[in-house]
mmCIF file of N, CA and C in Angstrom:
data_model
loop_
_atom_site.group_PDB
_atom_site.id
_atom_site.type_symbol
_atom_site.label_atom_id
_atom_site.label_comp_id
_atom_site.label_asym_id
_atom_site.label_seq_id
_atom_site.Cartn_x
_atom_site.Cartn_y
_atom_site.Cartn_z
ATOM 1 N N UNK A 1 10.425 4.767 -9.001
ATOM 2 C CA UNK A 1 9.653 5.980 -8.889
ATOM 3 C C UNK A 1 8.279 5.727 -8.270
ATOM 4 N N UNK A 2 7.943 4.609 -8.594
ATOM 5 C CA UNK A 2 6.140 4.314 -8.084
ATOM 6 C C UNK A 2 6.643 4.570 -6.403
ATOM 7 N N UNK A 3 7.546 3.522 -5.947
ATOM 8 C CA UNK A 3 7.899 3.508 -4.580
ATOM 9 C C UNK A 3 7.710 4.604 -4.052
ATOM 10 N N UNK A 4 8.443 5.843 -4.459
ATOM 11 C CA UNK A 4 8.747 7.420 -3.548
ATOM 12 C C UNK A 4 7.632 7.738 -3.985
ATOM 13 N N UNK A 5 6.761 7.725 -5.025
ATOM 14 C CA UNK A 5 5.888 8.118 -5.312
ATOM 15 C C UNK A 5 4.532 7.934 -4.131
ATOM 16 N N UNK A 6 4.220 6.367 -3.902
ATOM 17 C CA UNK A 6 3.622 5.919 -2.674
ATOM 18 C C UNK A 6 4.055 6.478 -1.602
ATOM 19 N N UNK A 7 5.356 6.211 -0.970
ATOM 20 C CA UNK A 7 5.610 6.441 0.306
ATOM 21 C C UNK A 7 5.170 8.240 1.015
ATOM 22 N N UNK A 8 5.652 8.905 -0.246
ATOM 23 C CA UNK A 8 5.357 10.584 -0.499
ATOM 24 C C UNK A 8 4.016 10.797 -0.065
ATOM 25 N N UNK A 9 3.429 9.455 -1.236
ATOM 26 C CA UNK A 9 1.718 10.724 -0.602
ATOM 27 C C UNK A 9 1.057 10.120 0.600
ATOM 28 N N UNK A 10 1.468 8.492 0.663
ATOM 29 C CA UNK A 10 1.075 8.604 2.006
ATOM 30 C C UNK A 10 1.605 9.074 3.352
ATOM 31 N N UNK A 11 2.743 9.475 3.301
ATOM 32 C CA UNK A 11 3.035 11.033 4.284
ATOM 33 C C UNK A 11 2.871 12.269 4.300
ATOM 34 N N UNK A 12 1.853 12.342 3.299
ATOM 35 C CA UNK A 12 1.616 13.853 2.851
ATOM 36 C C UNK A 12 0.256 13.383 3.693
ATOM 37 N N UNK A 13 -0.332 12.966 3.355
ATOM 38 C CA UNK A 13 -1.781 12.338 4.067
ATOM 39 C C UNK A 13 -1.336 12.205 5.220
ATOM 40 N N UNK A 14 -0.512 11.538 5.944
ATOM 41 C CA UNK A 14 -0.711 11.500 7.335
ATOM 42 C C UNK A 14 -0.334 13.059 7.813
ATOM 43 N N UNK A 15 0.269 13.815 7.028
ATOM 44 C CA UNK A 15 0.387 15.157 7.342
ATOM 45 C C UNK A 15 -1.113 16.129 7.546
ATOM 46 N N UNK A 16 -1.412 15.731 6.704
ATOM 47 C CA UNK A 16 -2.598 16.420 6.610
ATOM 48 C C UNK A 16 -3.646 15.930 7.917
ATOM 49 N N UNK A 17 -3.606 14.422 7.836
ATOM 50 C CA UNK A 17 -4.507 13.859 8.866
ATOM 51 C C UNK A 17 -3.804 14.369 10.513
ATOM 52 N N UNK A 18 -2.788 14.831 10.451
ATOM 53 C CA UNK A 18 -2.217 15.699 11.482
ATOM 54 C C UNK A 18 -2.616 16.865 11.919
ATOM 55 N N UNK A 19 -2.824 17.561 11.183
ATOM 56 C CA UNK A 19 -2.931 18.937 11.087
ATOM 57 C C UNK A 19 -4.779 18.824 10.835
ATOM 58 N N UNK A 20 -5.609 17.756 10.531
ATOM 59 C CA UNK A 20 -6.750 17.382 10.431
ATOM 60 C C UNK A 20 -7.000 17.269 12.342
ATOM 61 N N UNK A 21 -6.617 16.618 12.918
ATOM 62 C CA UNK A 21 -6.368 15.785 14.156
ATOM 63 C C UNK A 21 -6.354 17.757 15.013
ATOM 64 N N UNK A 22 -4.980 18.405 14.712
ATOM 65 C CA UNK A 22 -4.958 19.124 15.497
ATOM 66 C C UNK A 22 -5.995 20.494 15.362
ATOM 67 N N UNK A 23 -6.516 20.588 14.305
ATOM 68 C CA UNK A 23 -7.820 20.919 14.032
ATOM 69 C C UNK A 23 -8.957 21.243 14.405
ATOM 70 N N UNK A 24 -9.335 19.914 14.833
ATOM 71 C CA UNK A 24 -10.613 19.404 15.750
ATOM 72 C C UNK A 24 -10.186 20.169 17.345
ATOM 73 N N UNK A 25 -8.871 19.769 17.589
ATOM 74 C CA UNK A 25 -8.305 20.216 19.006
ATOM 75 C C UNK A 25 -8.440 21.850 19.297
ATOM 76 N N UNK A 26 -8.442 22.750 17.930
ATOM 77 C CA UNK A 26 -8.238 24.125 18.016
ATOM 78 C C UNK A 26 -6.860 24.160 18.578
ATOM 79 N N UNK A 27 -6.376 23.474 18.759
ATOM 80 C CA UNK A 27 -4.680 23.228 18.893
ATOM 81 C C UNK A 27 -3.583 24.377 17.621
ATOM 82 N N UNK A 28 -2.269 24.789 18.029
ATOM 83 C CA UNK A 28 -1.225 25.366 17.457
ATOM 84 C C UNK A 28 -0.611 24.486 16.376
ATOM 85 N N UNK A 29 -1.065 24.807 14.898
ATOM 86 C CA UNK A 29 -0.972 23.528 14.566
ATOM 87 C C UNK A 29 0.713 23.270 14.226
ATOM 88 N N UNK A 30 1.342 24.711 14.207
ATOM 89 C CA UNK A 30 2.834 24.282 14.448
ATOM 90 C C UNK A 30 3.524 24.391 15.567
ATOM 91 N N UNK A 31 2.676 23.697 17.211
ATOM 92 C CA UNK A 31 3.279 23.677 18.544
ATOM 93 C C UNK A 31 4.527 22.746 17.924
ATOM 94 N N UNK A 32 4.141 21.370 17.677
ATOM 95 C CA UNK A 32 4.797 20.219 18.485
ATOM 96 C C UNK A 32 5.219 19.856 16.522
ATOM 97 N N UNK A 33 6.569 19.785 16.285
ATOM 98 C CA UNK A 33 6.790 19.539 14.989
ATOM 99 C C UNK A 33 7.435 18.019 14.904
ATOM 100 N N UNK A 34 7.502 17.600 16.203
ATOM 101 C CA UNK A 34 8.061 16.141 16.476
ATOM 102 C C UNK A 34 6.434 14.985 15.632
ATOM 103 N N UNK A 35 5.676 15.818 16.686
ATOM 104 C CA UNK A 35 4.302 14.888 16.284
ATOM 105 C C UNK A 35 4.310 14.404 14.506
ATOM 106 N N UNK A 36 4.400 15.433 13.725
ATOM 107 C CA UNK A 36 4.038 15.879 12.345
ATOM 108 C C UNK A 36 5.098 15.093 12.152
ATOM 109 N N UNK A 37 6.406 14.495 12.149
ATOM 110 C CA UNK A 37 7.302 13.819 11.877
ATOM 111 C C UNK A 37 6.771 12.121 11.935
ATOM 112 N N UNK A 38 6.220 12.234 13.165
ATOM 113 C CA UNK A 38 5.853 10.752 13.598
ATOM 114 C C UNK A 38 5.007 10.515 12.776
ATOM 115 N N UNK A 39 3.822 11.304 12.518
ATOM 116 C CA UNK A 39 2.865 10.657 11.945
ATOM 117 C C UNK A 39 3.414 10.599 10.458
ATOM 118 N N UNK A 40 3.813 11.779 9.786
ATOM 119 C CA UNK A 40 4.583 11.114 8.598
ATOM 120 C C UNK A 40 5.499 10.363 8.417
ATOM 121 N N UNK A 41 6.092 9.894 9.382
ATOM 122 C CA UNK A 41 7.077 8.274 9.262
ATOM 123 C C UNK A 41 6.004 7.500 9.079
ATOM 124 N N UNK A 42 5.004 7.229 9.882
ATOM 125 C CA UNK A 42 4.381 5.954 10.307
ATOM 126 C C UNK A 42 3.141 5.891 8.942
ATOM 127 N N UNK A 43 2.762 6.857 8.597
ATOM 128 C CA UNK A 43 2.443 6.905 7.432
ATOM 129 C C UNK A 43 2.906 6.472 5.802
ATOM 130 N N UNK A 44 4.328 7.133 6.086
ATOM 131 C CA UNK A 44 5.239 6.791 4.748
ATOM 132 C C UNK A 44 5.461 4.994 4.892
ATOM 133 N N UNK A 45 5.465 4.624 5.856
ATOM 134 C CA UNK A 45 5.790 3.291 6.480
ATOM 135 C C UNK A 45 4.354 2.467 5.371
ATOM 136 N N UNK A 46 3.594 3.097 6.223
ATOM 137 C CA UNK A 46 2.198 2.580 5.472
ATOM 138 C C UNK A 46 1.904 2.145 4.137
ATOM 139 N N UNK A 47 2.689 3.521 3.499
ATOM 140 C CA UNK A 47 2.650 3.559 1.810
ATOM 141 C C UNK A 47 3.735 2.744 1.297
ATOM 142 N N UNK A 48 4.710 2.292 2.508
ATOM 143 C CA UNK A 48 5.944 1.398 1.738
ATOM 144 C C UNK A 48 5.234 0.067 2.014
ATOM 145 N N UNK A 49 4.473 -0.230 2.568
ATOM 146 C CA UNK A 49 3.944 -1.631 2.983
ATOM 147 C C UNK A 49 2.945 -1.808 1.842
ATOM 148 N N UNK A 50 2.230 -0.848 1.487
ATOM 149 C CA UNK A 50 0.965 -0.486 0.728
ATOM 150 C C UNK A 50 1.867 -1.009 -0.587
ATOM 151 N N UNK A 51 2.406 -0.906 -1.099
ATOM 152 C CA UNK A 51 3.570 -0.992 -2.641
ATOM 153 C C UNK A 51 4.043 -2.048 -2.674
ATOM 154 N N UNK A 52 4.501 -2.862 -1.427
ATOM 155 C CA UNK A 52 5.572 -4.253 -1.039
ATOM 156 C C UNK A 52 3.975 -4.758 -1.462
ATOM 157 N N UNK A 53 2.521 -4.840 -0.810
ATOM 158 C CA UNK A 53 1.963 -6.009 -0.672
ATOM 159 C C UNK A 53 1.403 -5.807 -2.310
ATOM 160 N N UNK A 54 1.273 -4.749 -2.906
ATOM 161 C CA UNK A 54 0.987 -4.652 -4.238
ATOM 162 C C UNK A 54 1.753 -5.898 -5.410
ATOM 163 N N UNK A 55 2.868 -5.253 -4.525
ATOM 164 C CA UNK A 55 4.471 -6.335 -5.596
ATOM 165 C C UNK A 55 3.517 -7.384 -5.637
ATOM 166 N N UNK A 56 4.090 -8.087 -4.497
ATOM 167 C CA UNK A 56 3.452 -9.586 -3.933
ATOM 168 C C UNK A 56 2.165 -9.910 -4.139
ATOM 169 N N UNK A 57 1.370 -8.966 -4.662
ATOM 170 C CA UNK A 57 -0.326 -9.677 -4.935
ATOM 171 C C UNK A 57 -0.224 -9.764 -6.672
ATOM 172 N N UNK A 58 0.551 -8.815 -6.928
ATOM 173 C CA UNK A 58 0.667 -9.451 -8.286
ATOM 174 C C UNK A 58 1.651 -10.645 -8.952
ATOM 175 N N UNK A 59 2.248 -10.549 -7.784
ATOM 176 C CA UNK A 59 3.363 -12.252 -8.190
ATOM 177 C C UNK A 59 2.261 -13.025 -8.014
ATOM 178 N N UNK A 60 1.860 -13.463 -7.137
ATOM 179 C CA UNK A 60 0.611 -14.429 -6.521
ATOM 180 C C UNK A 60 -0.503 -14.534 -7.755
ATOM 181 N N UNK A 61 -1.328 -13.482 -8.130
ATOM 182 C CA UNK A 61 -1.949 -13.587 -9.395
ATOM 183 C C UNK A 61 -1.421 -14.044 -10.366
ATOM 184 N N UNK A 62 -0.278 -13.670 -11.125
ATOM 185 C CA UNK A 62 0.495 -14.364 -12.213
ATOM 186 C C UNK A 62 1.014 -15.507 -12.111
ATOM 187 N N UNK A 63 1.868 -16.074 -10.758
ATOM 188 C CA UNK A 63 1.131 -17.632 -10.270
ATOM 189 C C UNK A 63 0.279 -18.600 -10.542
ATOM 190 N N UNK A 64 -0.706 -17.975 -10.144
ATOM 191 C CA UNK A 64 -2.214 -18.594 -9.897
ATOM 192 C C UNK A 64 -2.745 -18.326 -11.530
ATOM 193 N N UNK A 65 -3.188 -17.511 -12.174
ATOM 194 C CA UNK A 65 -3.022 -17.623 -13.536
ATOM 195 C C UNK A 65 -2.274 -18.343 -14.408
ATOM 196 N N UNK A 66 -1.046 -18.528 -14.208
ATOM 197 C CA UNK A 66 -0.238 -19.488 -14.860
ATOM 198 C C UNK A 66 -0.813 -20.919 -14.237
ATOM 199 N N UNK A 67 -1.012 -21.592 -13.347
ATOM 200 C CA UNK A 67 -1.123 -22.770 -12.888
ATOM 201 C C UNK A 67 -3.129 -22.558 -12.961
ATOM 202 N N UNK A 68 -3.563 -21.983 -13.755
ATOM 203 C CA UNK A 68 -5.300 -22.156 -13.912
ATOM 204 C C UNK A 68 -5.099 -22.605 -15.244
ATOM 205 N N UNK A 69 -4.280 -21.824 -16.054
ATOM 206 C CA UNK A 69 -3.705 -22.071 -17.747
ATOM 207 C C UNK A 69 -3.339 -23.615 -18.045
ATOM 208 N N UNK A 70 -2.203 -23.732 -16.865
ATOM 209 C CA UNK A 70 -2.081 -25.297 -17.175
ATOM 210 C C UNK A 70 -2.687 -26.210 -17.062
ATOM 211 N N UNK A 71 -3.763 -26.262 -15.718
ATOM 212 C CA UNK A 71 -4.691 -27.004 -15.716
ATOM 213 C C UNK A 71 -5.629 -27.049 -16.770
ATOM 214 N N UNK A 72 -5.831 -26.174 -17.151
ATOM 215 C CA UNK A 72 -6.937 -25.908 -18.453
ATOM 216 C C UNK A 72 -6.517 -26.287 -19.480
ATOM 217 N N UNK A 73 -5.180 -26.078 -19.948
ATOM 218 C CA UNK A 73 -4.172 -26.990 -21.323
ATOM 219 C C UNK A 73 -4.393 -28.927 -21.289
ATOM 220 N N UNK A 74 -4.437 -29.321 -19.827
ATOM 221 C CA UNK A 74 -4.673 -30.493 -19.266
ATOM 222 C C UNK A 74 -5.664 -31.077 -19.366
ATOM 223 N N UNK A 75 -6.762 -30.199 -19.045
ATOM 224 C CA UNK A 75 -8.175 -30.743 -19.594
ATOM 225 C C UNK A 75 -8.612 -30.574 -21.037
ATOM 226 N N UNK A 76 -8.347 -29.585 -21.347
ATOM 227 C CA UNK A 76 -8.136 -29.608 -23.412
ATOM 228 C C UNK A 76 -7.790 -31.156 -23.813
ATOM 229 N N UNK A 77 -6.685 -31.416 -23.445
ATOM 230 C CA UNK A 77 -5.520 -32.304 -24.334
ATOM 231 C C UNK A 77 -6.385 -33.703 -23.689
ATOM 232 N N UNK A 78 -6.737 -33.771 -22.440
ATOM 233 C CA UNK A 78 -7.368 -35.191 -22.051
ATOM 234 C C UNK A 78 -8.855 -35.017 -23.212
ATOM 235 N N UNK A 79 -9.270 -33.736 -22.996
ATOM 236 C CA UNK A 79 -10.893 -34.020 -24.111
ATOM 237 C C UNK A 79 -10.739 -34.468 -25.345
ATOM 238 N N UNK A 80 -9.554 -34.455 -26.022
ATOM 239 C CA UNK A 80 -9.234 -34.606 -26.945
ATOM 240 C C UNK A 80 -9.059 -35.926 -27.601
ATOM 241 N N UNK A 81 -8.759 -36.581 -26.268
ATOM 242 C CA UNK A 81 -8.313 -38.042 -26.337
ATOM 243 C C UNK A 81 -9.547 -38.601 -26.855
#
């Protein structure tokens, strides 16, 4: 659910930033309905990349946390000596 959840609003946003875009132009903002497609693919694209690098920054942290823990268990147990 987070996934569709991301991908959703960041094509709702590039929708908007569409219709933001054609705006400025004083443009028809329902001429060209191909455009409004593109930019919400390339958008939703965005928000699926936006979620993938989320995954992956929190594997990497819990990683790196786990291997700061052990080092730190390591220096405990040598002070000890």
């Amino acid at each position: 659910m987070p996934l569709l959840s991301n991908v959703v609003g960041f094509s709702l946003f590039g929708l908007a930033t569409r219709f933001y875009q054609l705006g400025i132009q004083r443009r028809n903002l329902f001429e060209n309905p191909g455009g409004h497609v593109i930019a919400m693919a390339v958008f939703g694209y965005g928000g699926y990349w936006a979620y993938r690098w989320d995954i992956r920054a929190a594997e990497l942290l819990a990683l790196k946390r786990e291997e700061i823990r052990q080092r730190r268990g390591q220096v405990a147990m040598t002070a000890d000596e």
